Amino acid sequence: MTSLAVSDHQAETATPAKVIQPVWVRMVHWINAFAMILMIMSGWQIYNASPLFGFTFSRSITLGGWLGGALLWHFAAMWLLMVNGLVYLTLGFATGRFRKKLLPITPGGVISDTKAALTFKLSHDDLSKYNSVQKLLYTGIIIVGVVIVLSGLSIWKPVQLHWLVTLFGGYDFARYVHFTCMALIVAFLVIHVALALLVPKSLRAMIIGR
Amino acid sequence: MGRLRKLLIPGVDKKLLVRDAVKTMPELTRRRFITAGTSLGALTLLTGCDVVDSSSAEELLKRVSKFNDAVQAWMFNPDALAPTYPESMITKPFPFNAYYDLDDAPEVAGADWKLEVRGLVDNKKSWTLDELYKLPQVKQVTRHICVEGWSAIGSWTGTPLRDFLKIIGADTRAKYVWFQCADKDGYNSPLDMRTALHPQTQMTFKFGDEILPRAYGFPMKIRVPTKLGFKNPKYVLSMEVTNDYKGGYWEDQGYNSFSGS
């Protein structure tokens, strides 16, 4: 029904279908998805070499085969992740996309939209507008992305970047920060993918833009 | 077989060829590495770019690792000191760590041991432990960071390597100081010259004010707080000042050669 409404609207205004996701957003999104998966799977293998908690990740979901291989993957994919992330942040600020799409976030909006979402009453018809929950999650995950890169750099180069390690409360603590960010990203990923599959239009928009 | 033999390039040393071939044969870890690479190949098919089959993936990773060597060398600040800690923060017990059990660790007889010095140095004389002990020593309490991710703080006393390189008249424009150790597999590791000349890089003779115990590399360990632990050779037998990259025990298996911290 909603798609009918959209096309009616288009017929009235006689403009081509609005591009919801510009090309650059779609490109950085999928490059990021690819880099993230490499980082997460190789990261789990690295974690297994010296687990922080009482569990290890199953070999079937890790990448690299052994610590040395995983490190090669991790330190290769990190360039993709970092360069892509910088492009995203730069364009996100420069084009005003972050400001337009993600702000403002109000506590009231978040509460009412969360209630709506939990009772399945949250409308997602206009894909070009994010609801408050989306705004909060997308903003949050960008911040987590920045923190995971910075904490990663600090445990990669704890001597050269000792000020960064200090910022994270020391080498050992930085490892926990890095791990926590990974867990948040994985949690986000699960919800994000589930919702994208529930709202097929959104997946379509992320692939062909409309 | 005859035809195959003809395909071999004439003049190639067969023994060397076989040795190289054995090196490229899949050992278990290598095989797992390749398997993982193949599943990545499947993944990239899904995303529509065919960058990799397993062997070219490995090639690509090695190339990126070389690039990372260069980036780390560029980041390396020879004046930046590794953080030092109060003695109260020393990790007790400081972990023994090697690819073998402590029972299999090299047992070096200090009285017979001599440090061999080779390569681009003026004075190639070997050094006895007594002679080395007479050199001026300094103590540092620094963090040992393992490639696995764990770390431990230890107290290390010995002679700065740069002082020793000066004494033996080493050509400090050379690229590497290469160490060979008494480990059963002939553990060895190259250290880039700038790191070798770092003020905290030390020929270590004592741990926690006691003669270096067997667990930590008696009679001599090279303590490099600006590198990961596997680039801190123990049970050192010889050092060679050289421009050749001779590889290392772990480096050859895929750990990044610079592995600076």
Coordinates of C-alpha atoms in Angstrom, one line a residue:
Chain A
M1 CA 0.0 0.0 0.0
T2 CA 2.6 2.4 0.9
S3 CA 4.5 1.9 -2.3
L4 CA 1.3 2.8 -4.2
A5 CA 1.1 6.0 -2.2
V6 CA 4.6 6.9 -3.1
S7 CA 4.1 6.4 -6.8
D8 CA 0.8 8.4 -6.7
H9 CA 2.7 11.1 -5.1
Q10 CA 5.4 10.9 -7.8
A11 CA 2.8 11.0 -10.5
E12 CA 1.3 14.1 -9.1
T13 CA 4.6 16.0 -8.9
A14 CA 6.0 14.4 -12.1
T15 CA 9.5 14.2 -10.7
P16 CA 11.7 11.2 -11.0
A17 CA 11.9 9.0 -7.9
K18 CA 13.9 10.8 -5.2
V19 CA 17.4 9.3 -4.6
I20 CA 17.3 8.3 -1.0
Q21 CA 20.9 7.1 -0.7
P22 CA 23.5 9.0 -2.7
V23 CA 26.1 6.9 -4.4
W24 CA 28.9 7.9 -2.0
V25 CA 26.8 6.7 1.0
R26 CA 26.1 3.4 -0.6
M27 CA 29.8 2.9 -1.6
V28 CA 31.2 3.7 1.9
H29 CA 28.4 1.6 3.5
W30 CA 29.3 -1.6 1.6
I31 CA 33.0 -1.1 1.8
N32 CA 32.5 -0.5 5.5
A33 CA 30.4 -3.7 5.8
F34 CA 33.1 -5.7 4.1
A35 CA 36.0 -4.2 6.1
M36 CA 34.1 -4.6 9.4
I37 CA 33.4 -8.3 8.7
L38 CA 37.1 -8.9 8.0
M39 CA 38.1 -7.0 11.1
I40 CA 35.6 -8.8 13.4
M41 CA 36.4 -12.3 12.2
S42 CA 40.2 -11.8 12.3
G43 CA 39.8 -10.0 15.6
W44 CA 38.1 -13.0 17.1
Q45 CA 41.0 -15.2 16.1
I46 CA 43.4 -12.7 17.7
Y47 CA 41.3 -12.6 20.8
N48 CA 41.5 -16.4 21.0
A49 CA 45.3 -16.2 21.4
S50 CA 44.9 -14.5 24.7
P51 CA 41.2 -14.4 25.8
L52 CA 40.0 -11.6 28.0
F53 CA 37.1 -13.7 29.2
G54 CA 36.3 -17.3 29.9
F55 CA 35.4 -18.1 26.3
T56 CA 36.9 -18.3 22.8
F57 CA 35.3 -17.9 19.4
S58 CA 34.7 -21.0 17.4
R59 CA 37.2 -21.5 14.7
S60 CA 34.5 -21.7 12.1
I61 CA 33.7 -18.0 12.5
T62 CA 37.2 -16.7 12.7
L63 CA 39.5 -15.6 9.9
G64 CA 43.2 -16.2 9.4
G65 CA 43.6 -19.8 10.6
W66 CA 46.1 -18.9 13.3
L67 CA 47.3 -15.8 15.2
G68 CA 49.9 -14.8 12.5
G69 CA 47.3 -15.1 9.7
A70 CA 44.7 -13.3 11.6
L71 CA 47.0 -10.4 12.4
L72 CA 47.8 -10.1 8.7
W73 CA 44.1 -9.9 7.8
H74 CA 43.4 -7.5 10.7
F75 CA 46.3 -5.1 9.9
A76 CA 45.4 -5.2 6.2
A77 CA 41.6 -4.6 6.6
M78 CA 42.3 -1.8 9.1
W79 CA 43.5 0.4 6.2
L80 CA 40.3 -0.2 4.3
L81 CA 38.3 0.5 7.4
M82 CA 40.2 3.7 8.4
V83 CA 40.4 5.3 4.9
N84 CA 36.8 4.4 4.2
G85 CA 35.8 5.7 7.7
L86 CA 37.6 9.0 7.1
V87 CA 35.9 9.5 3.7
Y88 CA 32.6 8.8 5.4
L89 CA 33.2 11.3 8.3
T90 CA 34.6 13.9 6.0
L91 CA 31.7 13.7 3.5
G92 CA 29.1 13.3 6.3
F93 CA 30.1 16.6 7.8
A94 CA 31.0 18.4 4.5
T95 CA 27.7 17.6 2.8
G96 CA 25.7 18.4 5.9
R97 CA 24.3 14.8 5.8
F98 CA 25.0 14.2 9.5
R99 CA 23.3 17.4 10.5
K100 CA 20.3 16.9 8.3
K101 CA 19.8 13.2 9.0
L102 CA 20.9 12.6 12.5
L103 CA 20.0 15.8 14.3
P104 CA 18.3 16.7 16.5
I105 CA 18.1 13.8 18.9
T106 CA 15.7 14.6 21.7
P107 CA 15.1 12.3 24.7
G108 CA 11.4 12.7 24.3
G109 CA 11.6 11.6 20.7
V110 CA 13.7 8.7 21.5
I111 CA 11.3 7.5 24.3
S112 CA 8.1 7.8 22.2
D113 CA 9.8 6.2 19.1
T114 CA 11.1 3.4 21.2
K115 CA 7.6 2.7 22.6
A116 CA 6.2 2.8 19.0
A117 CA 8.9 0.5 17.8
L118 CA 8.3 -2.0 20.6
T119 CA 4.6 -2.1 19.9
F120 CA 5.2 -2.4 16.1
K121 CA 3.6 1.0 15.5
L122 CA 6.7 2.8 14.2
S123 CA 6.3 3.9 10.7
H124 CA 9.2 3.6 8.3
D125 CA 7.5 4.7 5.1
D126 CA 9.6 7.7 4.3
L127 CA 13.1 6.2 4.1
S128 CA 14.7 9.6 3.7
K129 CA 13.8 10.5 7.3
Y130 CA 15.2 8.7 10.3
N131 CA 13.1 8.3 13.4
S132 CA 14.6 9.1 16.8
V133 CA 15.7 5.6 17.5
Q134 CA 17.5 5.4 14.2
K135 CA 19.1 8.7 14.8
L136 CA 20.4 7.6 18.2
L137 CA 21.7 4.2 17.0
Y138 CA 23.3 5.6 13.9
T139 CA 25.0 8.5 15.8
G140 CA 26.0 6.0 18.5
I141 CA 27.5 3.5 16.1
I142 CA 29.6 6.3 14.4
I143 CA 31.0 7.2 17.8
V144 CA 31.7 3.5 18.6
G145 CA 33.4 3.2 15.2
V146 CA 35.7 6.1 16.1
V147 CA 36.4 4.7 19.5
I148 CA 37.2 1.2 18.2
V149 CA 39.7 2.6 15.7
L150 CA 41.4 4.8 18.3
S151 CA 41.5 2.0 20.9
G152 CA 42.8 -0.3 18.2
L153 CA 45.6 2.2 17.3
S154 CA 46.5 2.5 20.9
I155 CA 47.0 -1.2 21.4
W156 CA 48.8 -1.5 18.1
K157 CA 51.3 1.2 19.0
P158 CA 51.3 1.6 22.8
V159 CA 54.8 3.2 22.8
Q160 CA 54.6 5.5 19.8
L161 CA 51.0 6.5 20.7
H162 CA 51.4 6.4 24.5
W163 CA 49.2 9.5 25.0
L164 CA 46.4 7.6 23.3
V165 CA 46.9 4.6 25.6
T166 CA 46.9 7.0 28.6
L167 CA 43.6 8.4 27.3
F168 CA 42.1 4.9 27.4
G169 CA 43.4 4.3 30.9
G170 CA 46.4 2.1 30.1
Y171 CA 47.2 -0.8 27.7
D172 CA 45.1 -3.5 29.5
F173 CA 42.1 -1.3 29.8
A174 CA 42.4 -0.2 26.1
R175 CA 42.0 -3.9 25.2
Y176 CA 38.7 -4.1 27.1
V177 CA 37.5 -0.9 25.4
H178 CA 38.4 -2.4 22.0
F179 CA 36.5 -5.6 22.8
T180 CA 33.5 -3.7 24.2
C181 CA 33.3 -1.6 21.0
M182 CA 33.4 -4.8 18.9
A183 CA 30.6 -6.3 21.0
L184 CA 28.5 -3.1 20.5
I185 CA 29.1 -3.2 16.7
V186 CA 28.2 -6.9 16.5
A187 CA 25.0 -6.2 18.5
F188 CA 24.2 -3.2 16.2
L189 CA 24.9 -5.4 13.2
V190 CA 22.4 -8.1 14.2
I191 CA 19.6 -5.5 14.8
H192 CA 20.6 -3.5 11.7
V193 CA 20.6 -6.5 9.4
A194 CA 17.3 -7.9 10.9
L195 CA 15.5 -4.6 10.4
A196 CA 16.9 -4.2 6.9
L197 CA 15.5 -7.6 6.0
L198 CA 12.2 -6.7 7.7
V199 CA 11.9 -3.5 5.7
P200 CA 12.9 -4.7 2.2
K201 CA 12.6 -1.2 0.8
S202 CA 15.5 0.0 2.9
L203 CA 17.8 -2.8 1.6
R204 CA 16.8 -1.8 -1.9
A205 CA 17.6 1.8 -1.2
M206 CA 21.1 0.9 0.2
I207 CA 21.8 -1.0 -3.0
I208 CA 20.3 0.9 -5.9
G209 CA 19.7 4.2 -4.0
R210 CA 15.9 4.5 -4.4
Chain B
M1 CA 59.2 -37.5 -14.5
G2 CA 61.8 -37.1 -17.3
R3 CA 59.8 -34.4 -18.9
L4 CA 59.3 -32.7 -15.6
R5 CA 63.0 -32.7 -14.9
K6 CA 63.6 -31.0 -18.2
L7 CA 61.2 -28.3 -17.2
L8 CA 63.5 -27.4 -14.3
I9 CA 65.7 -24.5 -15.0
P10 CA 69.2 -25.7 -15.7
G11 CA 71.8 -24.8 -13.1
V12 CA 69.3 -24.7 -10.2
D13 CA 70.7 -26.4 -7.1
K14 CA 68.3 -29.3 -6.5
K15 CA 68.8 -29.3 -2.8
L16 CA 68.0 -25.7 -2.5
L17 CA 65.0 -26.2 -4.8
V18 CA 63.7 -29.0 -2.6
R19 CA 64.2 -26.9 0.5
D20 CA 62.2 -24.0 -1.1
A21 CA 59.5 -26.4 -2.2
V22 CA 59.2 -27.8 1.3
K23 CA 58.9 -24.3 2.7
T24 CA 55.9 -23.7 0.5
M25 CA 54.3 -27.0 1.3
P26 CA 51.2 -26.6 3.4
E27 CA 51.9 -27.2 7.0
L28 CA 48.9 -27.4 9.2
T29 CA 48.7 -23.7 10.2
R30 CA 49.4 -22.7 6.6
R31 CA 46.6 -24.9 5.4
R32 CA 44.2 -23.4 7.8
F33 CA 45.3 -20.0 6.7
I34 CA 44.5 -20.9 3.1
T35 CA 41.2 -22.4 4.0
A36 CA 40.2 -19.2 5.7
G37 CA 41.4 -17.3 2.6
T38 CA 39.1 -19.4 0.4
S39 CA 36.1 -18.7 2.4
L40 CA 36.9 -15.0 2.1
G41 CA 37.0 -15.7 -1.7
A42 CA 33.4 -16.8 -1.4
L43 CA 32.6 -13.7 0.5
T44 CA 34.1 -11.4 -2.1
L45 CA 32.1 -13.2 -4.8
L46 CA 29.0 -12.2 -2.9
T47 CA 30.1 -8.6 -2.8
G48 CA 30.9 -8.8 -6.5
C49 CA 34.6 -8.2 -6.6
D50 CA 37.0 -11.1 -7.4
V51 CA 40.1 -9.8 -5.7
V52 CA 41.1 -13.1 -4.2
D53 CA 41.6 -16.7 -4.6
S54 CA 43.5 -18.1 -1.7
S55 CA 47.1 -17.8 -2.9
S56 CA 46.8 -14.3 -4.3
A57 CA 45.1 -13.3 -1.1
E58 CA 48.1 -14.5 0.8
E59 CA 50.4 -12.6 -1.6
L60 CA 48.3 -9.5 -1.1
L61 CA 48.5 -9.8 2.7
K62 CA 52.2 -10.2 2.6
R63 CA 52.5 -7.1 0.5
V64 CA 50.3 -5.1 2.9
S65 CA 52.5 -6.4 5.7
K66 CA 55.6 -5.0 4.0
F67 CA 53.7 -1.8 3.6
N68 CA 52.9 -1.9 7.4
D69 CA 56.6 -2.4 8.1
A70 CA 57.3 0.8 6.2
V71 CA 54.6 2.7 8.0
Q72 CA 55.8 1.5 11.4
A73 CA 59.4 2.5 10.5
W74 CA 58.1 5.9 9.6
M75 CA 56.1 6.2 12.8
F76 CA 59.0 5.0 14.9
N77 CA 60.4 7.9 16.9
P78 CA 63.9 7.0 18.1
D79 CA 63.5 9.4 21.0
A80 CA 60.2 8.2 22.3
L81 CA 60.7 6.1 25.4
A82 CA 58.5 3.2 26.4
P83 CA 56.6 4.0 29.6
T84 CA 58.5 2.9 32.8
Y85 CA 56.7 1.8 35.9
P86 CA 57.3 1.7 39.7
E87 CA 58.8 -1.6 41.0
S88 CA 55.5 -2.2 42.9
M89 CA 53.8 -2.8 39.5
I90 CA 56.1 -5.6 38.4
T91 CA 54.1 -8.6 37.4
K92 CA 54.6 -11.5 39.8
P93 CA 55.3 -14.1 38.7
F94 CA 56.5 -12.8 35.4
P95 CA 55.2 -15.3 32.8
F96 CA 57.5 -17.8 31.1
N97 CA 56.6 -17.8 27.4
A98 CA 58.0 -19.7 24.4
Y99 CA 56.8 -22.1 21.8
Y100 CA 58.2 -24.9 24.0
D101 CA 57.8 -25.8 27.7
L102 CA 60.1 -24.5 30.3
D103 CA 61.6 -28.0 30.7
D104 CA 62.7 -27.8 27.0
A105 CA 64.2 -24.3 27.4
P106 CA 67.8 -24.1 26.4
E107 CA 70.2 -24.7 29.2
V108 CA 73.3 -22.6 28.5
A109 CA 76.4 -23.2 30.6
G110 CA 77.5 -19.6 31.5
A111 CA 81.2 -20.5 31.9
D112 CA 81.6 -21.9 28.4
W113 CA 79.2 -19.4 26.7
K114 CA 80.7 -16.8 24.5
L115 CA 78.8 -14.1 22.6
E116 CA 79.8 -14.2 19.0
V117 CA 80.0 -10.9 17.1
R118 CA 79.9 -11.0 13.3
G119 CA 79.3 -8.9 10.2
L120 CA 80.0 -5.2 9.7
V121 CA 81.9 -4.5 12.9
D122 CA 85.6 -3.5 13.5
N123 CA 86.2 -5.9 16.4
K124 CA 84.9 -9.4 15.9
K125 CA 86.2 -10.8 19.1
S126 CA 83.9 -13.0 21.1
W127 CA 82.8 -11.9 24.6
T128 CA 82.7 -14.0 27.7
L129 CA 80.0 -13.5 30.3
D130 CA 82.5 -12.0 32.8
E131 CA 83.7 -9.5 30.2
L132 CA 80.1 -8.5 29.5
Y133 CA 79.2 -8.2 33.2
K134 CA 81.9 -5.6 33.5
L135 CA 80.2 -3.2 31.1
P136 CA 78.2 -0.3 32.6
Q137 CA 74.6 -1.5 33.3
V138 CA 71.3 0.3 33.7
K139 CA 67.9 -0.9 35.0
Q140 CA 64.5 -0.4 33.4
V141 CA 61.1 -1.4 34.5
T142 CA 59.1 -1.7 31.3
R143 CA 56.1 -3.5 29.9
H144 CA 56.6 -6.6 27.8
I145 CA 53.7 -6.8 25.2
C146 CA 53.1 -10.1 23.6
V147 CA 51.9 -10.5 20.1
E148 CA 49.0 -12.5 21.6
G149 CA 47.8 -9.5 23.4
W150 CA 48.7 -10.1 27.0
S151 CA 51.4 -8.0 28.7
A152 CA 53.5 -8.1 31.8
I153 CA 55.8 -5.6 33.6
G154 CA 59.3 -6.7 34.3
S155 CA 62.6 -5.3 35.7
W156 CA 65.5 -5.6 33.3
T157 CA 69.1 -4.7 34.0
G158 CA 71.9 -4.7 31.4
T159 CA 74.0 -2.7 28.9
P160 CA 72.3 -0.6 26.3
L161 CA 72.9 -2.3 23.0
R162 CA 73.9 1.0 21.4
D163 CA 76.8 1.3 23.9
F164 CA 77.9 -2.2 23.0
L165 CA 77.6 -1.5 19.2
K166 CA 79.8 1.5 19.7
I167 CA 82.4 -0.6 21.7
I168 CA 82.7 -3.2 18.9
G169 CA 82.8 -0.5 16.2
A170 CA 79.6 -1.6 14.5
D171 CA 78.7 0.1 11.3
T172 CA 75.5 1.8 12.5
R173 CA 74.5 2.7 9.0
A174 CA 73.8 -1.0 8.4
K175 CA 70.2 -2.0 8.3
Y176 CA 70.0 -4.8 10.9
V177 CA 71.4 -6.5 13.9
W178 CA 70.5 -10.1 13.5
F179 CA 70.4 -12.4 16.5
Q180 CA 70.8 -16.1 16.7
C181 CA 69.8 -18.0 19.8
A182 CA 70.3 -21.4 21.5
D183 CA 66.7 -22.5 21.1
K184 CA 66.4 -26.0 19.6
D185 CA 65.0 -24.7 16.4
G186 CA 67.6 -22.1 16.0
Y187 CA 65.4 -19.2 16.9
N188 CA 66.7 -16.0 15.2
S189 CA 65.3 -12.5 14.6
P190 CA 66.4 -9.4 12.8
L191 CA 66.2 -6.0 14.6
D192 CA 66.3 -2.8 12.5
M193 CA 69.2 -0.6 13.3
R194 CA 67.2 2.4 14.5
T195 CA 65.5 0.2 17.1
A196 CA 68.8 -1.4 18.0
L197 CA 70.1 2.1 18.7
H198 CA 67.1 3.1 20.8
P199 CA 68.2 4.1 24.3
Q200 CA 66.1 1.4 26.0
T201 CA 67.2 -1.5 23.8
Q202 CA 69.3 -3.5 26.2
M203 CA 71.6 -6.5 26.4
T204 CA 69.9 -7.9 29.5
F205 CA 71.8 -9.8 32.1
K206 CA 69.5 -9.5 35.1
F207 CA 65.8 -9.8 35.9
G208 CA 64.6 -8.2 39.1
D209 CA 68.2 -7.6 40.3
E210 CA 69.0 -11.3 40.0
I211 CA 71.1 -13.0 37.4
L212 CA 68.8 -13.7 34.4
P213 CA 67.1 -17.0 35.2
R214 CA 66.9 -19.7 32.5
A215 CA 63.2 -19.0 32.0
Y216 CA 63.9 -15.5 30.8
G217 CA 66.9 -16.2 28.6
F218 CA 70.1 -16.9 30.6
P219 CA 72.8 -15.8 29.9
M220 CA 71.6 -12.9 27.7
K221 CA 68.4 -11.6 26.4
I222 CA 67.8 -8.7 24.1
R223 CA 65.2 -6.5 25.8
V224 CA 63.4 -4.2 23.3
P225 CA 60.5 -2.4 24.9
T226 CA 59.6 -0.7 21.6
K227 CA 58.9 -4.1 20.0
L228 CA 56.5 -6.9 20.6
G229 CA 57.8 -9.8 22.8
F230 CA 58.7 -12.2 20.0
K231 CA 61.3 -9.7 18.9
N232 CA 63.1 -9.9 22.3
P233 CA 65.5 -12.8 21.7
K234 CA 66.5 -15.0 24.6
Y235 CA 69.5 -17.3 25.1
V236 CA 71.4 -15.2 22.5
L237 CA 74.5 -16.9 21.0
S238 CA 75.5 -14.4 18.4
M239 CA 74.8 -11.0 16.8
E240 CA 75.5 -10.0 13.3
V241 CA 75.5 -6.5 11.9
T242 CA 74.2 -6.8 8.4
N243 CA 72.5 -5.1 5.5
D244 CA 70.8 -8.4 4.5
Y245 CA 67.3 -9.2 5.6
K246 CA 67.8 -12.7 6.9
G247 CA 64.3 -13.4 8.2
G248 CA 63.5 -14.8 11.6
Y249 CA 61.8 -17.7 13.3
W250 CA 58.4 -16.0 13.7
E251 CA 58.8 -13.4 11.0
D252 CA 59.1 -16.2 8.4
Q253 CA 55.8 -17.6 9.6
G254 CA 53.9 -14.4 9.0
Y255 CA 54.4 -12.2 12.0
N256 CA 55.0 -8.6 10.8
S257 CA 58.7 -8.1 10.8
F258 CA 58.8 -4.6 12.3
S259 CA 56.2 -5.4 15.0
G260 CA 56.9 -2.2 16.8
S261 CA 54.9 -1.2 19.8

